[in-house]
Coordinates of C-alpha atoms in Angstrom, one line a residue:
M21 CA 92.3 48.0 18.2
K22 CA 89.8 50.3 16.4
Q23 CA 91.8 49.7 13.1
A24 CA 91.3 45.7 13.8
I25 CA 87.6 46.2 14.2
L26 CA 87.7 48.0 10.8
D27 CA 89.4 45.7 9.1
W28 CA 87.1 42.6 10.4
K29 CA 84.1 44.6 9.4
Q30 CA 85.4 45.3 5.7
L31 CA 86.5 41.6 5.6
Y32 CA 82.6 40.7 5.1
N33 CA 79.7 42.0 3.8
W34 CA 77.7 41.7 6.9
Q35 CA 74.7 43.3 5.2
L36 CA 74.1 40.1 3.6
L37 CA 73.1 38.4 6.9
P38 CA 70.2 40.6 7.4
A39 CA 69.3 40.0 3.6
M40 CA 69.6 36.1 3.9
S41 CA 67.3 36.3 6.8
M42 CA 64.9 38.2 5.0
A43 CA 65.2 35.3 2.1
F44 CA 64.8 32.6 4.4
A45 CA 61.8 34.3 6.1
L46 CA 60.2 34.9 2.5
A47 CA 60.8 31.4 1.9
A48 CA 59.1 30.2 4.9
I49 CA 56.2 32.6 4.0
L50 CA 56.0 31.2 0.3
R51 CA 56.4 27.6 1.8
A52 CA 53.6 28.2 4.4
L53 CA 51.3 29.9 1.7
L54 CA 51.7 27.1 -1.2
D55 CA 51.5 24.1 1.0
K56 CA 50.0 21.9 -1.8
P57 CA 52.3 19.9 -4.0
R58 CA 50.1 20.9 -7.1
H59 CA 50.9 24.8 -6.2
M60 CA 54.7 24.1 -5.7
P61 CA 55.7 21.2 -8.3
R62 CA 59.3 22.4 -8.6
A63 CA 59.8 25.7 -6.5
R64 CA 60.4 24.3 -3.1
T65 CA 63.9 23.4 -4.2
W66 CA 64.2 27.1 -5.6
L67 CA 63.3 28.4 -2.3
L68 CA 65.8 25.8 -0.4
A69 CA 68.5 27.4 -2.5
L70 CA 67.9 31.0 -2.0
W71 CA 70.8 30.9 0.5
V72 CA 73.3 29.6 -2.0
P73 CA 73.8 33.2 -3.7
A74 CA 74.3 34.8 -0.2
A75 CA 76.6 32.2 1.0
V76 CA 78.8 32.3 -2.3
G77 CA 78.8 36.2 -2.3
F78 CA 79.6 36.5 1.4
G79 CA 82.7 33.8 0.9
V80 CA 83.9 35.3 -2.4
T81 CA 83.9 39.0 -0.8
A82 CA 85.9 37.6 2.4
V83 CA 88.3 36.0 -0.1
L84 CA 89.2 38.7 -2.3
R85 CA 88.7 41.3 0.5
Y86 CA 86.0 42.8 -1.6
H87 CA 83.5 45.2 -0.1
N88 CA 80.1 46.5 -1.8
D89 CA 77.6 48.1 -0.3
L90 CA 75.0 47.2 -2.8
L91 CA 75.5 43.6 -2.5
D92 CA 72.8 43.0 -0.2
E93 CA 70.4 45.4 -2.6
W94 CA 71.2 43.0 -5.5
Y95 CA 70.6 39.9 -3.6
I96 CA 67.3 41.3 -2.0
L97 CA 66.0 42.2 -5.5
F98 CA 67.3 38.5 -6.9
V99 CA 65.2 37.1 -3.6
L100 CA 62.3 38.9 -4.5
G101 CA 62.6 38.2 -8.5
V102 CA 62.7 34.3 -7.4
A103 CA 59.5 34.7 -5.1
A104 CA 57.9 36.4 -8.0
A105 CA 59.1 33.5 -10.4
V106 CA 57.7 31.0 -8.1
L107 CA 54.1 32.8 -7.5
W108 CA 53.7 33.7 -11.4
P109 CA 52.9 30.4 -12.5
V110 CA 50.3 29.9 -10.0
R111 CA 48.8 33.2 -10.2
H112 CA 45.5 31.6 -10.8
Y113 CA 45.4 30.4 -7.1
R114 CA 44.1 33.5 -5.6
P115 CA 46.7 33.7 -2.7
A116 CA 49.4 33.6 -4.8
A117 CA 48.1 36.6 -7.0
I118 CA 47.6 38.5 -3.9
M119 CA 51.2 37.3 -2.7
L120 CA 52.2 38.9 -6.0
W121 CA 51.2 42.5 -5.3
A122 CA 52.8 42.2 -1.7
L123 CA 56.0 41.7 -3.6
A124 CA 55.6 44.0 -6.4
V125 CA 56.0 47.5 -4.3
P126 CA 59.0 46.5 -2.3
A127 CA 60.6 45.0 -5.8
L128 CA 59.7 48.3 -7.7
Y129 CA 61.0 50.5 -4.7
R130 CA 64.1 48.3 -4.4
A131 CA 64.9 48.5 -8.3
T132 CA 64.5 51.9 -8.3
S133 CA 66.7 52.7 -5.4
L134 CA 69.2 50.4 -6.9
G135 CA 69.0 52.3 -10.3
Q136 CA 69.7 55.3 -8.4
Q137 CA 72.6 54.1 -6.6
V138 CA 74.2 52.5 -9.9
L139 CA 73.3 55.5 -12.3
G140 CA 74.1 58.3 -9.6
Y141 CA 70.8 59.9 -10.2
Q142 CA 68.4 61.5 -7.6
F143 CA 65.1 62.8 -7.4
V144 CA 64.4 66.2 -6.7
A145 CA 64.1 67.1 -3.0
P146 CA 60.2 66.8 -2.9
L147 CA 60.1 63.6 -4.8
S148 CA 63.2 62.2 -2.8
N149 CA 61.5 62.9 0.3
Y150 CA 58.4 61.0 -0.8
F151 CA 60.6 58.1 -2.2
K152 CA 62.3 57.8 1.3
S153 CA 58.6 57.5 3.0
L154 CA 57.7 55.0 0.6
G155 CA 60.9 52.8 1.9
K156 CA 59.5 53.3 5.3
L157 CA 56.2 51.9 4.2
N158 CA 57.3 48.7 2.3
L159 CA 57.5 46.5 5.5
Y160 CA 53.6 47.8 6.7
W161 CA 52.5 47.1 3.1
F162 CA 54.0 43.9 2.6
G163 CA 52.9 42.8 6.0
I164 CA 49.2 43.6 5.4
I165 CA 49.1 42.2 2.0
T166 CA 50.6 39.1 2.9
G167 CA 48.2 38.9 5.9
L168 CA 45.4 39.2 3.1
A169 CA 47.0 36.3 1.2
F170 CA 46.8 34.2 4.4
Y171 CA 43.1 35.3 5.1
Q172 CA 42.2 34.2 1.5
K173 CA 44.1 31.3 1.7
K174 CA 42.1 30.6 5.1
L175 CA 38.8 31.5 3.0
L176 CA 39.6 29.2 0.2
A177 CA 40.5 26.5 2.8
K178 CA 37.1 26.9 4.5
Q179 CA 35.3 26.7 1.0
Q180 CA 37.5 23.5 -0.3
A181 CA 36.5 22.1 3.3
R182 CA 32.9 23.0 2.8
R183 CA 32.8 21.5 -0.9
E184 CA 34.3 18.4 0.3
E185 CA 31.8 18.1 3.1
E186 CA 28.9 18.7 0.6
E187 CA 30.7 16.2 -1.6
K188 CA 30.8 13.4 1.3
Q189 CA 27.2 14.4 2.1
R190 CA 26.3 14.1 -1.7
R191 CA 27.9 10.7 -1.7
Q192 CA 26.3 9.5 1.4
A193 CA 23.0 10.9 0.2
A194 CA 23.9 8.8 -3.2
A195 CA 24.6 5.9 -1.1
R196 CA 21.4 6.3 1.0
N197 CA 19.5 6.4 -2.4
A198 CA 20.8 3.8 -3.8
D199 CA 19.9 1.5 -0.4
L200 CA 16.5 2.8 -0.5
E201 CA 16.2 2.2 -4.1
R202 CA 17.1 -1.4 -3.3
L203 CA 14.9 -1.6 -0.5
V204 CA 12.0 -0.4 -2.8
A205 CA 13.0 -2.9 -5.5
A206 CA 12.9 -5.7 -3.0
R207 CA 9.5 -4.4 -1.5
T208 CA 7.9 -3.7 -4.7
A209 CA 9.2 -7.4 -5.7
A210 CA 8.1 -8.9 -2.2
L211 CA 4.6 -7.0 -2.6
T212 CA 4.4 -8.0 -6.5
Q213 CA 4.6 -11.8 -5.1
Q214 CA 2.3 -11.4 -2.3
S215 CA -0.2 -9.8 -4.9
S216 CA 0.2 -12.8 -7.0
E217 CA -0.3 -15.2 -3.9
L218 CA -3.4 -13.3 -2.9
Q219 CA -4.6 -13.0 -6.7
G220 CA -4.2 -17.3 -6.6
A221 CA -5.8 -17.5 -3.2
L222 CA -8.7 -14.9 -4.2
T223 CA -9.3 -17.1 -7.6
E224 CA -9.2 -20.3 -5.7
L225 CA -11.4 -18.9 -2.8
R226 CA -13.9 -17.9 -5.7
A227 CA -13.8 -21.3 -7.4
T228 CA -14.4 -22.7 -3.6
Q229 CA -17.3 -20.2 -3.3
Q230 CA -18.8 -21.2 -6.6
Q231 CA -18.4 -24.8 -5.7
L232 CA -20.0 -24.4 -2.2
I233 CA -22.8 -22.4 -3.9
Q234 CA -23.5 -25.3 -6.5
R235 CA -23.2 -27.8 -3.3
E236 CA -25.7 -25.7 -1.5
K237 CA -28.3 -25.7 -4.5
M238 CA -27.6 -29.5 -5.0
A239 CA -28.7 -29.8 -1.1
S240 CA -31.4 -27.4 -1.7
L241 CA -32.7 -29.3 -4.8
G242 CA -32.2 -32.7 -2.9
E243 CA -34.7 -31.3 0.0
L244 CA -37.0 -30.1 -2.3
T245 CA -37.1 -33.3 -4.5
A246 CA -37.7 -35.4 -1.3
G247 CA -40.6 -32.6 -0.4
I248 CA -42.1 -33.1 -3.8
A249 CA -41.7 -37.1 -3.7
H250 CA -43.7 -37.1 -0.4
E251 CA -46.2 -34.7 -1.5
I252 CA -47.1 -36.3 -4.9
Q253 CA -47.6 -39.6 -3.3
N254 CA -50.8 -38.7 -2.0
P255 CA -52.5 -37.5 -5.1
L256 CA -51.0 -40.6 -6.8
N257 CA -52.7 -43.0 -4.0
F258 CA -55.8 -41.4 -4.3
V259 CA -55.8 -41.7 -8.0
N260 CA -54.7 -45.4 -7.9
N261 CA -57.6 -46.2 -5.3
F262 CA -60.2 -44.4 -7.2
A263 CA -58.9 -46.3 -10.5
D264 CA -59.4 -49.5 -8.6
V265 CA -62.8 -48.9 -7.3
S266 CA -63.9 -47.4 -10.7
A267 CA -63.2 -50.9 -11.9
E268 CA -65.1 -52.8 -10.0
L269 CA -67.8 -50.7 -10.6
V270 CA -67.5 -51.0 -14.3
A271 CA -67.4 -54.8 -13.7
E272 CA -70.8 -54.4 -11.4
L273 CA -72.3 -52.1 -14.1
E274 CA -71.2 -54.7 -17.1
A275 CA -72.8 -57.8 -15.0
E276 CA -76.1 -55.9 -14.3
Q277 CA -76.2 -55.3 -18.0
A278 CA -75.7 -58.7 -19.1
S279 CA -78.6 -59.9 -16.4
P280 CA -82.0 -61.0 -18.0
T281 CA -83.8 -58.4 -15.8
P282 CA -81.5 -55.5 -15.6
D283 CA -82.1 -53.3 -12.6
V284 CA -82.4 -49.5 -14.0
G285 CA -82.1 -48.0 -10.4
L286 CA -78.6 -49.7 -9.7
E287 CA -77.3 -49.0 -13.0
D288 CA -78.0 -45.5 -12.3
E289 CA -76.3 -45.5 -8.9
L290 CA -73.4 -47.2 -10.2
L291 CA -73.1 -44.7 -13.2
T292 CA -73.2 -42.0 -10.5
D293 CA -70.7 -43.6 -8.3
L294 CA -68.5 -43.9 -11.1
R295 CA -68.9 -40.2 -12.4
H296 CA -67.7 -39.6 -9.0
N297 CA -64.8 -41.5 -9.1
L298 CA -63.6 -40.3 -12.3
H299 CA -63.9 -36.4 -10.9
K300 CA -61.9 -37.3 -8.1
I301 CA -59.3 -39.1 -10.0
N302 CA -59.1 -36.0 -12.5
Q303 CA -59.0 -33.7 -9.2
H304 CA -56.2 -35.3 -7.8
G305 CA -54.5 -35.8 -11.2
Q306 CA -54.6 -31.9 -11.4
R307 CA -52.8 -31.8 -8.2
A308 CA -50.1 -34.1 -9.3
A309 CA -49.5 -32.2 -12.2
S310 CA -49.7 -29.0 -10.3
I311 CA -46.7 -30.5 -8.2
V312 CA -44.6 -31.5 -11.1
R313 CA -45.0 -28.1 -13.0
G314 CA -43.7 -26.3 -9.5
M315 CA -40.7 -29.0 -9.8
L316 CA -39.8 -28.4 -13.2
A317 CA -40.2 -24.6 -12.6
H318 CA -37.7 -24.9 -9.7
S319 CA -35.3 -27.1 -11.4
R320 CA -35.0 -24.7 -14.3
Q321 CA -32.4 -22.1 -14.6
S322 CA -33.4 -19.0 -13.3
T323 CA -33.6 -16.2 -15.8
G324 CA -33.8 -13.3 -13.2
E325 CA -36.5 -11.6 -14.7
R326 CA -39.3 -10.6 -12.4
Q327 CA -42.7 -11.1 -12.7
P328 CA -45.8 -10.6 -10.4
T329 CA -46.2 -13.2 -7.8
D330 CA -48.5 -14.6 -5.2
V331 CA -46.7 -14.8 -2.2
N332 CA -49.3 -16.7 -0.1
A333 CA -49.4 -19.4 -2.6
L334 CA -45.6 -19.6 -3.0
A335 CA -45.2 -19.7 0.9
D336 CA -47.8 -22.4 1.5
E337 CA -46.4 -24.6 -1.6
Y338 CA -42.8 -24.3 -0.2
L339 CA -44.0 -25.0 3.5
R340 CA -45.3 -28.1 2.5
L341 CA -42.6 -29.2 0.3
A342 CA -40.0 -28.5 3.3
Y343 CA -42.2 -30.2 5.9
H344 CA -42.5 -33.3 3.5
G345 CA -39.2 -33.5 2.6
L346 CA -38.1 -33.7 6.2
R347 CA -40.6 -36.3 6.8
A348 CA -39.0 -38.4 3.9
K349 CA -35.7 -38.4 5.9
D350 CA -37.3 -39.0 9.4
K351 CA -40.6 -40.8 9.4
T352 CA -41.4 -40.3 13.2
F353 CA -41.0 -36.5 12.9
N354 CA -44.5 -34.4 13.1
A355 CA -45.1 -30.6 13.5
T356 CA -47.8 -28.3 13.7
L357 CA -48.1 -26.1 10.7
N358 CA -49.9 -22.9 11.6
T359 CA -50.5 -20.4 8.5
D360 CA -52.0 -16.9 8.7
F361 CA -51.9 -15.4 5.0
A362 CA -53.5 -12.0 4.7
A363 CA -56.4 -11.6 2.0
L364 CA -56.1 -9.8 -0.8
L365 CA -52.3 -9.5 -0.6
P366 CA -51.0 -7.3 -3.6
L367 CA -48.9 -9.3 -6.0
V368 CA -45.1 -8.7 -5.7
P369 CA -42.7 -8.3 -8.3
A370 CA -40.3 -11.1 -8.0
V371 CA -38.2 -13.8 -9.5
P372 CA -40.4 -16.8 -7.8
G373 CA -37.7 -19.4 -8.2
D374 CA -35.0 -17.0 -6.2
L375 CA -37.5 -16.4 -3.7
G376 CA -38.9 -19.7 -3.5
R377 CA -35.5 -21.0 -2.7
V378 CA -35.1 -18.6 0.1
L379 CA -38.4 -19.4 1.8
L380 CA -37.4 -23.2 1.4
N381 CA -34.1 -22.4 3.4
L382 CA -35.9 -20.7 6.0
F383 CA -38.6 -23.4 6.2
T384 CA -35.8 -26.1 6.4
N385 CA -34.2 -24.2 9.0
A386 CA -37.3 -23.9 11.0
F387 CA -37.9 -27.6 11.0
Y388 CA -34.4 -28.5 11.6
A389 CA -34.6 -26.1 14.5
V390 CA -38.0 -27.9 16.1
Q391 CA -36.7 -31.2 15.1
K392 CA -33.2 -31.0 17.1
R393 CA -35.3 -29.3 20.2
Q394 CA -37.9 -32.0 20.1
Q395 CA -35.2 -34.7 20.3
A396 CA -33.8 -32.9 23.3
A397 CA -36.7 -31.8 25.1
G398 CA -39.1 -35.1 25.2
P399 CA -42.8 -36.0 24.5
G400 CA -44.1 -32.8 26.1
Y401 CA -42.9 -30.5 23.7
V402 CA -44.7 -29.6 20.4
P403 CA -43.1 -28.5 17.1
T404 CA -44.6 -25.9 15.7
V405 CA -43.7 -23.6 12.6
Q406 CA -45.7 -20.5 11.8
V407 CA -46.0 -18.6 8.7
R408 CA -47.8 -15.3 8.3
T409 CA -48.0 -12.5 5.6
C410 CA -49.3 -9.2 5.7
R411 CA -49.1 -5.7 4.2
A412 CA -47.4 -2.9 5.5
G413 CA -47.2 0.4 3.7
E414 CA -45.6 -0.3 0.5
E415 CA -44.3 -3.4 1.4
V416 CA -45.5 -7.1 1.8
E417 CA -44.2 -8.8 5.0
I418 CA -43.4 -12.7 5.2
Y419 CA -42.7 -14.0 9.2
V420 CA -41.6 -17.5 9.5
R421 CA -41.2 -18.5 13.1
D422 CA -40.4 -21.5 15.1
N423 CA -40.3 -22.6 18.5
G424 CA -37.0 -24.6 17.8
T425 CA -33.7 -24.3 19.6
G426 CA -33.1 -20.5 18.9
I427 CA -30.0 -18.5 18.1
P428 CA -27.3 -17.9 20.4
A429 CA -27.0 -14.1 20.7
A430 CA -23.2 -14.1 20.1
V431 CA -23.7 -15.5 16.7
Q432 CA -26.6 -13.8 15.3
N433 CA -24.7 -10.8 13.9
K434 CA -22.7 -13.6 12.0
I435 CA -25.6 -16.0 10.5
F436 CA -25.7 -13.5 7.4
Q437 CA -21.8 -14.0 6.8
P438 CA -20.7 -15.8 3.9
F439 CA -20.0 -19.8 4.6
F440 CA -21.3 -19.4 8.1
T441 CA -23.6 -22.0 9.4
T442 CA -25.0 -23.2 12.9
K443 CA -25.7 -26.8 11.5
P444 CA -22.8 -30.0 12.3
S445 CA -20.8 -31.0 9.7
G446 CA -22.5 -33.5 7.4
E447 CA -26.0 -32.1 7.6
G448 CA -25.9 -29.8 4.9
T449 CA -26.4 -25.9 4.7
G450 CA -29.0 -25.7 2.1
L451 CA -29.1 -22.5 0.3
G452 CA -27.3 -20.5 3.0
L453 CA -28.6 -17.9 4.9
S454 CA -25.6 -15.4 3.0
L455 CA -27.1 -16.2 -0.3
A456 CA -30.6 -15.9 1.2
H457 CA -29.9 -12.4 2.1
D458 CA -28.4 -11.5 -1.1
I459 CA -31.3 -12.5 -3.2
I460 CA -33.8 -10.4 -1.2
V461 CA -31.8 -7.4 -0.6
Q462 CA -30.0 -7.1 -3.7
G463 CA -32.3 -9.2 -6.4
H464 CA -35.3 -8.2 -4.9
E465 CA -34.4 -4.3 -2.9
G466 CA -36.2 -5.8 0.2
T467 CA -34.4 -6.7 3.7
L468 CA -34.2 -9.7 5.5
S469 CA -34.1 -9.7 9.3
V470 CA -34.3 -12.2 12.4
E471 CA -35.2 -11.9 15.9
S472 CA -34.4 -15.1 18.0
Q473 CA -34.0 -16.0 21.9
E474 CA -31.9 -19.1 22.6
G475 CA -34.1 -22.1 23.7
E476 CA -37.6 -20.1 22.9
F477 CA -38.0 -19.1 19.4
T478 CA -36.6 -17.8 15.9
E479 CA -38.3 -15.4 13.8
F480 CA -37.2 -14.3 10.3
V481 CA -39.0 -11.3 8.6
I482 CA -38.8 -10.7 4.8
R483 CA -40.0 -7.4 3.6
L484 CA -40.5 -6.9 0.0
P485 CA -41.6 -3.6 -1.9
F486 CA -44.7 -4.4 -4.3
R487 CA -44.3 -1.3 -6.4

């Protein structure tokens, strides 16, 4: 029985079985370590074929009844060589380089041991003991370095994952930036279009404003012209009447001189009357000429140059022109004009034409307000417009007050805004309080304020520096 067992053991090299197991384990380790195709382009076939030499050797020794204790050593050295050949081309891959070091010590130990057994040499006693101890440490060395290789692989995998995540974030950031750039471009185009539209609207608004200003000036000029026509009619009537009377006196004087017995006393009386009439004709002619000069001065384009101006004379002139201008439109309208001009009022540096337009606008508004209240109140109401001037420190003040309809409190803070008017459509706006305010504040460095109570009164105050 024992002989049969010995024959069975000698029939096969059973030492190849542990070596084959080690080969398959090493192949599994390498496949796990080099799991990417770029690390194992052709080595997968080699690793899978490691069992071929062991199987062939196992079968051949069984058939030939050949027994060799060194066959497993040769096979293990062959397996280590194949593993090193697989790892060497990819040594730039750090886990593969570390794995080469894991194989180096066992391969060196197996080669040295196999050489000793083949050649029959042995180390001296102390070195032989150290060499045997090294053989026992091979497995620990291989395990530790293999673990280090897998740890390095794990670190590289984390780094790769981190790089891929960073790349993904970079692509996402690039995509977001591209989207933002598209949005910015679209918004810029929209803003550019809006800016162009606003610029066009602003240009159109300025053109409209200039047209309105021109219309307001023309309306103011129309009102002024009506007042001038009505005002100039009086001196012209006086001139015509005195001229007719003077012609009759001349005829009587000629008849008396042709009489055989002329009356010297009557001739002197006729000459005296004729001289008086000529004086009156000259006086009213000068009045008409003054009105014409004022009309021409108003119609001229303002130069914008200031000159010493008599505020009292300017206010009185434009008050009467505004009054007669309204009467030219409505013959039934009458109003009481109260003036209180301060004596010895200093001359004010002003542009007479511009200041006159402001006064004309205020007077026209005042007469318009009292006319509207008269139409609503009935016969008991007396329309009154008051103009007062005075000196207050370094300023001259002009007060224009009426007892008309007044201005509602809700709109008092709007009356100096551009294009704002309380008049119904079609009744004209004159110069406009906005332009009047600009002329006083910006053109003359003064102030224009208002105080009003609805249904009672309205009072505008102009303050102009005279130094």
